Coordinates of C-alpha atoms in Angstrom, one line a residue:
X1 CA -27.5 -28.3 -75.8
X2 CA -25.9 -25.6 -74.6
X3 CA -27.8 -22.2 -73.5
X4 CA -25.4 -19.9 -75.3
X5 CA -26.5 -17.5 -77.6
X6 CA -25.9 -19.0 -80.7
X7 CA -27.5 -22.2 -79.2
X8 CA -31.1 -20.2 -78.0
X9 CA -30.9 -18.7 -81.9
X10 CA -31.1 -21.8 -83.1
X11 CA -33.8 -22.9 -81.0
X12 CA -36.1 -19.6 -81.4
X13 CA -38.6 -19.8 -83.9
X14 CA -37.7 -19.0 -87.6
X15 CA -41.1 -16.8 -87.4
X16 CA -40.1 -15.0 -84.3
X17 CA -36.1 -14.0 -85.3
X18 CA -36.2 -14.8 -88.9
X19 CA -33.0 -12.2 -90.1
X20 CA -31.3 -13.8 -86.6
X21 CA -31.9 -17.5 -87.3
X22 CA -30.4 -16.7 -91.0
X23 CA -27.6 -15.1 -89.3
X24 CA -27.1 -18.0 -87.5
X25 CA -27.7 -20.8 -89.6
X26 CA -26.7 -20.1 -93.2
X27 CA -29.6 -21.1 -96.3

């Protein structure tokens, strides 16, 4: 896994980031 952005998004906790993780990774 790569350490880019969108990569450490993905990994961070929904709780921690929620509005950036939904950014990220579309519901």
């Amino acid at each position: 896994i790569p350490q880019d952005l969108s990569g450490k998004m993905l990994t961070f906790p929904k709780e921690e980031d929620d509005d950036d993780v939904k950014l990220m990774t579309p519901k």
